[in-house]
Amino acid sequence: MADVLRDLLDGRWAEVRRGSLELLGKLEPAGELGREEYRAWVLEQMRALAAGGHPLIGFPAEHGGRDDVGGSVVAFEVLGFGDLSLMVKAGVQWGLFGGAVQALGTREHHELLPAIMSMDLPGCFAMTESGHGSDVQNLRTTATYDVEAQEFVVHTPDASARKDYIGSAARDGRMAVVFAQLVTGGTSHGVHAVLVPIRDSSGAPMPGVRIEDCGPKAGLNGVDNGRLWFDGVRVPRSALLDRYGSVSADGEYSSPIEGAGRRFFTMLGTLVRGRISVAGGAGSATKKALTIAIRYGSTRRQFTRPDSGDEVVVLDYLAHQRRLLPALATSYALHFAQEELVSALHDVADDRAQRELESRAAGVKAVSTWHATATIQACREACGGAGYLGENLVAGLKADTDVFTTFEGDNTVLLQLVAKGLLTSYRDHVGDLDPWGMARFVADQVVDVVIERTAARAIIDRLVSGSSDALLDRGWQVRQFEDRERHVLEGLARRLRRATPENAFDVFNTAQDHVLHAARAHVDRVVLEAFVAAVDRCPDPEVSALLDTVCDLYALSTIEADRAWFLEHGRLTAARSKSLTQAVNQLCAGLRPHARRLVDVFGVPEGWLAAPIIG
Amino acid sequence: MADVLRDLLDGRWAEVRRGSLELLGKLEPAGELGREEYRAWVLEQMRALAAGGHPLIGFPAEHGGRDDVGGSVVAFEVLGFGDLSLMVKAGVQWGLFGGAVQALGTREHHELLPAIMSMDLPGCFAMTESGHGSDVQNLRTTATYDVEAQEFVVHTPDASARKDYIGSAARDGRMAVVFAQLVTGGTSHGVHAVLVPIRDSSGAPMPGVRIEDCGPKAGLNGVDNGRLWFDGVRVPRSALLDRYGSVSADGEYSSPIEGAGRRFFTMLGTLVRGRISVAGGAGSATKKALTIAIRYGSTRRQFTRPDSGDEVVVLDYLAHQRRLLPALATSYALHFAQEELVSALHDVADDRAQRELESRAAGVKAVSTWHATATIQACREACGGAGYLGENLVAGLKADTDVFTTFEGDNTVLLQLVAKGLLTSYRDHVGDLDPWGMARFVADQVVDVVIERTAARAIIDRLVSGSSDALLDRGWQVRQFEDRERHVLEGLARRLRRATPENAFDVFNTAQDHVLHAARAHVDRVVLEAFVAAVDRCPDPEVSALLDTVCDLYALSTIEADRAWFLEHGRLTAARSKSLTQAVNQLCAGLRPHARRLVDVFGVPEGWLAAPIIG
């Protein structure tokens, strides 16, 4: 039974997943190290990953890679079972830095890929500035073309334009992909990326480059985040990553994409893999925390039963089940949603699919990382004081994953992108990154809210059309998710239609909670559909029955969490809402005997689970 | 205006509060230190606090103290603006260790108090064991009287009986108050406390004592938590803290309190100050995080407004206000509830008041510490990536306060104590610590649910009797809180009445979510009443009007968070529930211009607010 379930979880990239687990299993946890030692340890493990072939997966075959984009995300996800600083450092090097060189550069730049893969060229992805994090379109660093010298001059105009929080900048990075406003002949062409050497071979900063260490962080202290300032640093014309915009020797700018906005979004879009990877890494960390908390909860006893005189295993308490089992069900749901997202990334065929992918990635990233924060917190508390000790690992998971809700896009901003995509039906890139663009768009358009079923369309159609009103009827559950999404979106479109160019900000802002709710309802539905499709493709009736119950728990606990909305909108009667809570309690009790197996099958390598409380 | 508000917040112990703020202002943050250096730094600051008179406040005048129990809690609370390891270490030394010697010991033991106050005798409070944390009644360490030698033999019978997580055990402690089952002549008399020297003057463990370091923790790494094992360690008969139970030279046990259970609860009851202190410390840490997040949110800008071309200050976004302002309102509410709790502790007159105090302390501690965890998390996210950097302080607050939901009583267990107190009307100590005792009690009794107004009874009566049904009518708000509490409790009593000795666990367990909800509803109401009373005693109309709005936001956001219950029970119509959400949004907008002033008046010393993002 465990094998069938594991195969289902392993999914389309089972082979990559197993290979990566094997590689991870060869590494060992760092133990307690000071910050500098920890950074050195991480760098060493990076070389071990490189030697083990980890970075090859996603890079092009012509440079020795395996051209497996989806596989590269799955391999990254597996690293989330191990050391999270290592995972993030790998993401910086091969995902962000290497990914940008590959996606934004052209032939000449791609010559760097072998050195990037092998870690001979450690690099940085220098996008965020102190003054502009979410609003990257308005970055202030400049790359000005000097036609005489045929060079770009990279410059930090003021304090708020320093590059901030840049992974690998403080210690290891030699080269940075610097995002800057490209200026030729006095005209700005919007944000582009330029390759800038930041350290020489001795490790000293290059002339004109100032580097500062961001210092200790809440977690991820094995990653050397730093700040960069450029004082008129000159790089050759060829340093521009010029796939989407190039400058001729005499300073003529050209681009295959018209409009600075569209161009920038296209460039950003090529980096969508980072967001999907973070969602996957968050998923792995959450699974690991659940594995620890549920194993501990299955053996830890407290308070003596009056009837038998035995002490009660804490996972037998309803409150303990409530804390952990709906979260476990959600982790299953997100696992299957993640698999679909990775497939969508791997198979993306056209522009509309790309924009839908970007929106879905934003939504799943936001929901997965908030789920990680909440669930790992619950696991910490469920382990009591022991959960606070470093040796029991949950504390580290909590500290390391906390920033996931912020990096690769602040979750609140990301959910706004999701709503924007829904309201515009992914029609090109509407306006700018600012969130009220959607208000202006909606005001000018007739918006048809259409719920497009994503996964397993035929199965869902069948479930819905034949559904009763029983709480455990999957068709009923799906209808609730769809109905909420449609209704919330329609209401939002009506509100935003009042926008004029003058009041767009205010109209948007008073509806901002509505915007976030609409996005959330959409993501919930997409996640449920992915889970439904996974249950449907399960070949074993026993496993399928178990997953069915897990899916019920996900669906009903999600509706329960938002049941005020369903009550307010006449979708649930008071009596039915109360019975929903009872149903969730019963599902928790029903899954209790299977909890241990449901986490064991996640397959966290035992070497990375060496917590004394579960030893 | 700020002065009036500050006076109101300073309250009954204004003088102590100001003195403690001054003392704290003389200390300086530790900066980045390794674990051992940090522990040494904390010990040094402890001596500075001792030299500054901090510990004197709560101890008896006859030993040089000031006999101000309430003041000692307020002074502890102030430490929560500074270094939280220092605060916790102070709590261990003067609250737990010194407090136990004072409360459980008699004249001879009190001779130790001067050395405890001065830090010449650093000590431990050795209650928790690895196997028994919440269920302290079933601790397994033994203190067996040897009548020949007139000594107690303190012994750790097995691995799960090791003392765990003991503050000051790993490095500094010389003496421990060890909680153990007291055995004389083969008979156990339940848990008592015995003074056991654990290190000699050179710092080496005493013979028979084994000590282990708990190692790195998620936070509070300046506190040296450790584990203790006793291998037949002998201490003189006088080592027993014998206020509530003594052993004569020939081994005769006697106690002023009949019944091991009642005796144990009386002993625990004397330690209630610890829980109240943790609630206060959590409150301070939360205020500090809110101060940072709201100051930052008032200056940080992101995304350009289409109408003016200015970048928007992030606290102008509804979603940002939603994250921070209801939490700020709740911090105000809890501040006033804490002040009342401290007064109740200071003035406690009889047994019933003592039991009510214990219940209230449990409830306020649970709600305050969960509020801290959630709010500091929100502050971290509201500060974006900058909130994750050590230098900006929020990350440290998050890490340090995380365990507050667990120590001094696991919050889930504490809320069950609250429910038990309500259902039994604080009738003596019912049964044991186990949570299903309340089910057995209720089954045997007629339970009258009576909502007893706590603070400002007359004001509340007036508000309620003259109230309309407007959302902003305080009387209406109070009625909602009271009505919910009564209804939830009555329903719970009905469910628990089904209990028999055989099914008590199951009846309790299937109702456990209901139990927790009942406790929560009660605490919410007590907190609202405290806030109402504070607004009423405000002498300045302008300040009073502002606080009124803050109180509205607390009341309505609390109802909103549980509006599903109000809808399910016919207390809110769908339309009214939706208008509640609108009202909360409007209150947020209304408080936005005052947000900065509302946090500044908390008075966190600027030296402890040296975060670059608000510099």
mmCIF file of N, CA, C and O in Angstrom, chain A residues 109-137:
data_model
loop_
_atom_site.group_PDB
_atom_site.id
_atom_site.type_symbol
_atom_site.label_atom_id
_atom_site.label_comp_id
_atom_site.label_asym_id
_atom_site.label_seq_id
_atom_site.Cartn_x
_atom_site.Cartn_y
_atom_site.Cartn_z
ATOM 1 N N HIS A 109 26.657 34.417 -23.747
ATOM 2 C CA HIS A 109 26.480 34.302 -22.297
ATOM 3 C C HIS A 109 26.357 32.854 -21.858
ATOM 4 O O HIS A 109 26.791 32.479 -20.784
ATOM 5 N N HIS A 110 25.789 32.052 -22.730
ATOM 6 C CA HIS A 110 25.582 30.643 -22.379
ATOM 7 C C HIS A 110 26.890 29.886 -22.235
ATOM 8 O O HIS A 110 26.926 28.815 -21.636
ATOM 9 N N GLU A 111 27.952 30.472 -22.772
ATOM 10 C CA GLU A 111 29.266 29.839 -22.589
ATOM 11 C C GLU A 111 29.635 29.762 -21.111
ATOM 12 O O GLU A 111 30.481 28.972 -20.697
ATOM 13 N N LEU A 112 28.985 30.612 -20.313
ATOM 14 C CA LEU A 112 29.283 30.605 -18.869
ATOM 15 C C LEU A 112 28.611 29.442 -18.137
ATOM 16 O O LEU A 112 28.962 29.139 -16.985
ATOM 17 N N LEU A 113 27.625 28.829 -18.769
ATOM 18 C CA LEU A 113 26.811 27.853 -18.031
ATOM 19 C C LEU A 113 27.599 26.701 -17.417
ATOM 20 O O LEU A 113 27.357 26.331 -16.262
ATOM 21 N N PRO A 114 28.564 26.122 -18.127
ATOM 22 C CA PRO A 114 29.324 25.028 -17.472
ATOM 23 C C PRO A 114 29.978 25.471 -16.168
ATOM 24 O O PRO A 114 29.915 24.748 -15.162
ATOM 25 N N ALA A 115 30.559 26.677 -16.155
ATOM 26 C CA ALA A 115 31.201 27.159 -14.926
ATOM 27 C C ALA A 115 30.168 27.471 -13.843
ATOM 28 O O ALA A 115 30.431 27.351 -12.642
ATOM 29 N N ILE A 116 28.984 27.871 -14.262
ATOM 30 C CA ILE A 116 27.912 28.131 -13.303
ATOM 31 C C ILE A 116 27.447 26.809 -12.692
ATOM 32 O O ILE A 116 27.275 26.688 -11.477
ATOM 33 N N MET A 117 27.262 25.808 -13.557
ATOM 34 C CA MET A 117 26.822 24.501 -13.061
ATOM 35 C C MET A 117 27.840 23.900 -12.090
ATOM 36 O O MET A 117 27.478 23.347 -11.064
ATOM 37 N N SER A 118 29.111 24.040 -12.416
ATOM 38 C CA SER A 118 30.150 23.390 -11.590
ATOM 39 C C SER A 118 30.493 24.181 -10.338
ATOM 40 O O SER A 118 31.274 23.734 -9.516
ATOM 41 N N MET A 119 29.928 25.380 -10.188
ATOM 42 C CA MET A 119 30.248 26.268 -9.068
ATOM 43 C C MET A 119 31.621 26.912 -9.226
ATOM 44 O O MET A 119 32.113 27.542 -8.286
ATOM 45 N N ASP A 120 32.247 26.777 -10.394
ATOM 46 C CA ASP A 120 33.492 27.514 -10.594
ATOM 47 C C ASP A 120 33.204 29.010 -10.691
ATOM 48 O O ASP A 120 34.064 29.835 -10.404
ATOM 49 N N LEU A 121 31.993 29.341 -11.106
ATOM 50 C CA LEU A 121 31.596 30.750 -11.153
ATOM 51 C C LEU A 121 30.376 30.964 -10.257
ATOM 52 O O LEU A 121 29.242 30.877 -10.718
ATOM 53 N N PRO A 122 30.613 31.241 -8.969
ATOM 54 C CA PRO A 122 29.466 31.496 -8.088
ATOM 55 C C PRO A 122 28.914 32.884 -8.380
ATOM 56 O O PRO A 122 29.678 33.841 -8.540
ATOM 57 N N GLY A 123 27.597 32.963 -8.466
ATOM 58 C CA GLY A 123 27.019 34.236 -8.883
ATOM 59 C C GLY A 123 25.808 34.672 -8.093
ATOM 60 O O GLY A 123 25.310 33.962 -7.222
ATOM 61 N N CYS A 124 25.374 35.893 -8.423
ATOM 62 C CA CYS A 124 24.265 36.527 -7.704
ATOM 63 C C CYS A 124 23.192 36.968 -8.687
ATOM 64 O O CYS A 124 23.469 37.236 -9.855
ATOM 65 N N PHE A 125 22.023 37.129 -8.141
ATOM 66 C CA PHE A 125 20.878 37.634 -8.881
ATOM 67 C C PHE A 125 20.507 38.945 -8.218
ATOM 68 O O PHE A 125 19.854 38.960 -7.182
ATOM 69 N N ALA A 126 21.002 40.058 -8.790
ATOM 70 C CA ALA A 126 20.891 41.344 -8.103
ATOM 71 C C ALA A 126 19.714 42.143 -8.644
ATOM 72 O O ALA A 126 19.878 43.052 -9.466
ATOM 73 N N MET A 127 18.542 41.808 -8.177
ATOM 74 C CA MET A 127 17.344 42.519 -8.612
ATOM 75 C C MET A 127 16.872 43.490 -7.519
ATOM 76 O O MET A 127 16.887 44.696 -7.704
ATOM 77 N N THR A 128 16.455 42.958 -6.367
ATOM 78 C CA THR A 128 15.886 43.772 -5.292
ATOM 79 C C THR A 128 16.788 44.936 -4.887
ATOM 80 O O THR A 128 17.992 44.786 -4.743
ATOM 81 N N GLU A 129 16.170 46.094 -4.711
ATOM 82 C CA GLU A 129 16.871 47.235 -4.115
ATOM 83 C C GLU A 129 16.199 47.587 -2.791
ATOM 84 O O GLU A 129 15.042 47.234 -2.573
ATOM 85 N N SER A 130 16.924 48.296 -1.947
ATOM 86 C CA SER A 130 16.345 48.654 -0.644
ATOM 87 C C SER A 130 15.022 49.381 -0.809
ATOM 88 O O SER A 130 14.075 49.153 -0.072
ATOM 89 N N GLY A 131 14.940 50.247 -1.803
ATOM 90 C CA GLY A 131 13.736 51.049 -1.971
ATOM 91 C C GLY A 131 12.670 50.393 -2.834
ATOM 92 O O GLY A 131 11.523 50.818 -2.823
ATOM 93 N N HIS A 132 13.043 49.380 -3.581
ATOM 94 C CA HIS A 132 12.080 48.727 -4.461
ATOM 95 C C HIS A 132 12.252 47.222 -4.416
ATOM 96 O O HIS A 132 13.234 46.693 -4.920
ATOM 97 N N GLY A 133 11.293 46.584 -3.770
ATOM 98 C CA GLY A 133 11.306 45.138 -3.664
ATOM 99 C C GLY A 133 10.212 44.560 -4.537
ATOM 100 O O GLY A 133 10.484 43.971 -5.580
ATOM 101 N N SER A 134 8.959 44.795 -4.140
ATOM 102 C CA SER A 134 7.848 44.293 -4.950
ATOM 103 C C SER A 134 7.744 45.051 -6.268
ATOM 104 O O SER A 134 7.456 44.477 -7.308
ATOM 105 N N ASP A 135 7.994 46.333 -6.202
ATOM 106 C CA ASP A 135 7.833 47.174 -7.399
ATOM 107 C C ASP A 135 9.138 47.223 -8.177
ATOM 108 O O ASP A 135 9.779 48.271 -8.296
ATOM 109 N N VAL A 136 9.509 46.071 -8.742
ATOM 110 C CA VAL A 136 10.810 45.988 -9.427
ATOM 111 C C VAL A 136 10.858 46.772 -10.726
ATOM 112 O O VAL A 136 11.933 47.066 -11.237
ATOM 113 N N GLN A 137 9.702 47.112 -11.242
ATOM 114 C CA GLN A 137 9.690 47.896 -12.478
ATOM 115 C C GLN A 137 10.325 49.271 -12.264
ATOM 116 O O GLN A 137 10.815 49.879 -13.192
#
